[in-house]
Amino acid sequence: MRIITVSREFGSGGREVGKRLADELGFAYYDREIVTEIASKHELDESYVEETLNRGILKSIPIHFGRTFSYAPAAISNSLNLFVEQHRIIKELAKKGDCIIVGRAADIILKDYKPFNLFVYADMKAKIERCRRRASENEKLSERDLEKQIKKIDAERAQYYEFFSNTPWGDKAGYHLCVNTTDVEIKEIVPGIAEYAKKFWK
Amino acid sequence: MRIITVSREFGSGGREVGKRLADELGFAYYDREIVTEIASKHELDESYVEETLNRGILKSIPIHFGRTFSYAPAAISNSLNLFVEQHRIIKELAKKGDCIIVGRAADIILKDYKPFNLFVYADMKAKIERCRRRASENEKLSERDLEKQIKKIDAERAQYYEFFSNTPWGDKAGYHLCVNTTDVEIKEIVPGIAEYAKKFWK
């Protein structure tokens, strides 16, 4: 089983790297698929599942825990269940065969499978530029607001990750290869990454 | 002109990455050559030149500056001259054609040439192991002493680098690709890095 996990800064194009890498190597690709599966299995709204998972475990536990005790345990166990469920599904997917999993601390969750762990990052300017290109006309934000949003999302990712991991999110020590997408075309660099990854399993 | 700079943690195999990459791409390779050229040009001892440069600018200035004023200016200007000379030579080499330069903050010195900047790193355990393999019988150190030495050398490299750079040494933001050599055979991963670098210049 060959597994590549892709961790990435928001706006760095990590998802594109993951998708193209999956095409290049003929691996399965999992990202939103994980949320969809949890949602359908538990008959929950996809956006609720995604939001809860993105918010991280600690923030998902209602802060008024002390006051509304009768309500809290269910809310807590619902939130925690989603994380447990996500773990279970990620491990199940990994067992199915060669795959690429984006985000969700899959590098930590799948540690025993010895995945190849990639981190994708870029300069803030490049990330803002990428977000701009991706956004539809009616959701254009100012540069400042975009930067704020990028930092907020990355902070959530870091918090989520560090709940499971001993090394900080984005610390190169935790990854096998760190790729800066600032000055490059993603489709151009993917063959090099694929070549590198293949040798990792040799 | 295509330039690759290789910054590396001591014991991570960065020099081997640089050499093999130069072979793979048919680029010139510069490392010790720079020290040799400075030494021969100024009729200085190579090890004196190397030691001074490794120590970094600040530490190369005698600390008893205040007391022995008559002596200090010459010592300072000698030290500084070596750094200036190193800058000049690195730029000269870069102008000669495609090349790989290891260490010496070449990524900062050659900024205007838009080099491809590589950082090579590894886990402490892997670095100790590599140092052990490389050492001759009579210079075998204990694991603890090796770790101390590795940290000391890297601290010098960081200090040297940060004299020229605004980003910390080893911070992935300053490099295009960061390669963890912990679990890999260097000769296996070099083709992937070469492939990646080629696309960087496209």
mmCIF file of C-alpha atoms in Angstrom, chain B residues 47-192:
data_model
loop_
_atom_site.group_PDB
_atom_site.id
_atom_site.type_symbol
_atom_site.label_atom_id
_atom_site.label_comp_id
_atom_site.label_asym_id
_atom_site.label_seq_id
_atom_site.Cartn_x
_atom_site.Cartn_y
_atom_site.Cartn_z
ATOM 1 C CA SER B 47 41.981 25.972 6.973
ATOM 2 C CA TYR B 48 42.383 29.528 8.305
ATOM 3 C CA VAL B 49 40.116 30.851 5.548
ATOM 4 C CA GLU B 50 37.550 28.133 6.096
ATOM 5 C CA GLU B 51 37.499 28.558 9.843
ATOM 6 C CA THR B 52 37.115 32.309 9.630
ATOM 7 C CA LEU B 53 34.272 32.043 7.141
ATOM 8 C CA ASN B 54 32.507 29.343 9.127
ATOM 9 C CA ARG B 55 32.793 31.308 12.324
ATOM 10 C CA GLY B 56 30.735 34.092 10.827
ATOM 11 C CA ILE B 57 31.410 37.780 10.609
ATOM 12 C CA LEU B 58 30.588 38.800 14.151
ATOM 13 C CA LYS B 59 32.638 36.137 15.840
ATOM 14 C CA SER B 60 35.535 36.761 13.486
ATOM 15 C CA ILE B 61 35.986 40.243 14.861
ATOM 16 C CA PRO B 62 38.332 39.954 17.864
ATOM 17 C CA ILE B 63 36.470 40.496 21.107
ATOM 18 C CA HIS B 64 39.382 42.429 22.671
ATOM 19 C CA PHE B 65 38.782 45.153 20.099
ATOM 20 C CA GLY B 66 38.535 47.881 22.737
ATOM 21 C CA ARG B 67 41.771 47.031 24.437
ATOM 22 C CA THR B 68 44.155 46.380 21.576
ATOM 23 C CA PHE B 69 43.088 49.028 19.202
ATOM 24 C CA SER B 70 46.276 49.139 17.237
ATOM 25 C CA TYR B 71 45.918 45.473 16.305
ATOM 26 C CA ALA B 72 42.202 45.171 15.843
ATOM 27 C CA PRO B 73 41.524 47.135 12.668
ATOM 28 C CA ALA B 74 43.813 44.891 10.616
ATOM 29 C CA ALA B 75 42.211 41.760 12.063
ATOM 30 C CA ILE B 76 38.758 43.116 11.381
ATOM 31 C CA SER B 77 39.541 44.150 7.887
ATOM 32 C CA ASN B 78 41.207 40.782 7.227
ATOM 33 C CA SER B 79 38.104 38.959 8.373
ATOM 34 C CA LEU B 80 35.742 41.212 6.516
ATOM 35 C CA ASN B 81 37.869 40.962 3.414
ATOM 36 C CA LEU B 82 37.375 37.223 3.385
ATOM 37 C CA PHE B 83 33.608 37.657 3.372
ATOM 38 C CA VAL B 84 33.727 40.298 0.687
ATOM 39 C CA GLU B 85 36.030 38.070 -1.326
ATOM 40 C CA GLN B 86 33.715 35.101 -0.895
ATOM 41 C CA HIS B 87 30.792 37.181 -2.154
ATOM 42 C CA ARG B 88 32.787 38.256 -5.181
ATOM 43 C CA ILE B 89 33.916 34.743 -6.041
ATOM 44 C CA ILE B 90 30.434 33.256 -5.670
ATOM 45 C CA LYS B 91 29.068 35.862 -8.066
ATOM 46 C CA GLU B 92 31.913 35.229 -10.506
ATOM 47 C CA LEU B 93 31.308 31.483 -10.460
ATOM 48 C CA ALA B 94 27.590 32.019 -10.990
ATOM 49 C CA LYS B 95 28.299 34.065 -14.105
ATOM 50 C CA LYS B 96 30.376 31.265 -15.623
ATOM 51 C CA GLY B 97 27.341 29.071 -16.302
ATOM 52 C CA ASP B 98 24.917 26.532 -14.846
ATOM 53 C CA CYS B 99 26.097 25.495 -11.410
ATOM 54 C CA ILE B 100 25.333 24.169 -7.962
ATOM 55 C CA ILE B 101 26.708 25.977 -4.923
ATOM 56 C CA VAL B 102 26.615 24.367 -1.504
ATOM 57 C CA GLY B 103 26.250 26.517 1.620
ATOM 58 C CA ARG B 104 27.751 29.988 2.135
ATOM 59 C CA ALA B 105 24.367 31.735 1.976
ATOM 60 C CA ALA B 106 24.679 31.559 -1.808
ATOM 61 C CA ASP B 107 20.873 31.701 -2.080
ATOM 62 C CA ILE B 108 20.962 35.206 -0.614
ATOM 63 C CA ILE B 109 24.163 36.332 -2.326
ATOM 64 C CA LEU B 110 22.833 35.259 -5.734
ATOM 65 C CA LYS B 111 19.248 36.434 -5.221
ATOM 66 C CA ASP B 112 19.302 38.527 -8.401
ATOM 67 C CA TYR B 113 20.148 35.447 -10.461
ATOM 68 C CA LYS B 114 16.907 33.792 -9.314
ATOM 69 C CA PRO B 115 18.481 30.544 -8.139
ATOM 70 C CA PHE B 116 16.552 27.397 -7.292
ATOM 71 C CA ASN B 117 17.033 27.095 -3.537
ATOM 72 C CA LEU B 118 17.107 23.687 -1.965
ATOM 73 C CA PHE B 119 17.221 22.874 1.740
ATOM 74 C CA VAL B 120 18.331 19.420 2.846
ATOM 75 C CA TYR B 121 17.522 18.175 6.355
ATOM 76 C CA ALA B 122 17.037 15.028 8.386
ATOM 77 C CA ASP B 123 16.132 13.727 11.820
ATOM 78 C CA MET B 124 18.878 13.972 14.437
ATOM 79 C CA LYS B 125 19.133 10.183 14.595
ATOM 80 C CA ALA B 126 19.697 9.920 10.848
ATOM 81 C CA LYS B 127 22.281 12.723 10.953
ATOM 82 C CA ILE B 128 24.220 11.052 13.759
ATOM 83 C CA GLU B 129 24.153 7.790 11.816
ATOM 84 C CA ARG B 130 25.481 9.503 8.690
ATOM 85 C CA CYS B 131 28.266 11.251 10.623
ATOM 86 C CA ARG B 132 29.256 7.941 12.146
ATOM 87 C CA ARG B 133 29.493 6.222 8.774
ATOM 88 C CA ARG B 134 31.573 9.071 7.417
ATOM 89 C CA ALA B 135 34.024 9.330 10.326
ATOM 90 C CA SER B 136 37.331 7.488 10.318
ATOM 91 C CA GLU B 137 38.047 5.054 13.138
ATOM 92 C CA ASN B 138 40.174 7.437 15.173
ATOM 93 C CA GLU B 139 37.597 10.201 15.229
ATOM 94 C CA LYS B 140 34.649 8.193 16.483
ATOM 95 C CA LEU B 141 32.654 10.284 18.921
ATOM 96 C CA SER B 142 29.904 9.244 21.289
ATOM 97 C CA GLU B 143 26.333 9.785 20.157
ATOM 98 C CA ARG B 144 25.988 12.629 22.618
ATOM 99 C CA ASP B 145 29.144 14.356 21.414
ATOM 100 C CA LEU B 146 28.087 13.956 17.805
ATOM 101 C CA GLU B 147 24.724 15.526 18.533
ATOM 102 C CA LYS B 148 26.466 18.410 20.275
ATOM 103 C CA GLN B 149 28.805 18.900 17.333
ATOM 104 C CA ILE B 150 25.955 18.785 14.801
ATOM 105 C CA LYS B 151 24.000 21.383 16.767
ATOM 106 C CA LYS B 152 27.060 23.606 17.122
ATOM 107 C CA ILE B 153 27.840 23.565 13.407
ATOM 108 C CA ASP B 154 24.210 24.220 12.493
ATOM 109 C CA ALA B 155 24.074 27.106 14.946
ATOM 110 C CA GLU B 156 27.124 28.621 13.201
ATOM 111 C CA ARG B 157 25.490 28.131 9.823
ATOM 112 C CA ALA B 158 22.320 29.788 11.087
ATOM 113 C CA GLN B 159 24.262 32.720 12.483
ATOM 114 C CA TYR B 160 26.234 33.160 9.292
ATOM 115 C CA TYR B 161 23.105 32.956 7.168
ATOM 116 C CA GLU B 162 21.065 35.339 9.254
ATOM 117 C CA PHE B 163 23.733 37.980 8.919
ATOM 118 C CA PHE B 164 22.712 38.252 5.252
ATOM 119 C CA SER B 165 19.123 37.118 5.260
ATOM 120 C CA ASN B 166 15.820 38.329 6.650
ATOM 121 C CA THR B 167 14.363 34.835 6.980
ATOM 122 C CA PRO B 168 15.828 32.377 9.491
ATOM 123 C CA TRP B 169 18.159 29.673 8.227
ATOM 124 C CA GLY B 170 16.207 26.502 7.558
ATOM 125 C CA ASP B 171 12.817 28.247 7.518
ATOM 126 C CA LYS B 172 11.040 26.585 4.605
ATOM 127 C CA ALA B 173 9.685 29.946 3.435
ATOM 128 C CA GLY B 174 13.182 30.793 2.190
ATOM 129 C CA TYR B 175 13.536 27.755 -0.085
ATOM 130 C CA HIS B 176 11.801 26.336 -3.133
ATOM 131 C CA LEU B 177 12.065 22.718 -2.074
ATOM 132 C CA CYS B 178 12.923 21.129 1.289
ATOM 133 C CA VAL B 179 14.106 17.562 1.199
ATOM 134 C CA ASN B 180 14.097 15.248 4.213
ATOM 135 C CA THR B 181 16.788 12.592 3.731
ATOM 136 C CA THR B 182 15.835 10.596 6.826
ATOM 137 C CA ASP B 183 14.167 7.603 5.204
ATOM 138 C CA VAL B 184 15.659 7.695 1.745
ATOM 139 C CA GLU B 185 18.698 6.770 -0.315
ATOM 140 C CA ILE B 186 20.135 9.997 -1.677
ATOM 141 C CA LYS B 187 21.106 8.538 -5.024
ATOM 142 C CA GLU B 188 17.498 7.391 -5.483
ATOM 143 C CA ILE B 189 15.847 10.739 -4.858
ATOM 144 C CA VAL B 190 18.197 12.936 -6.905
ATOM 145 C CA PRO B 191 16.500 12.274 -10.283
ATOM 146 C CA GLY B 192 13.186 13.508 -8.855
#
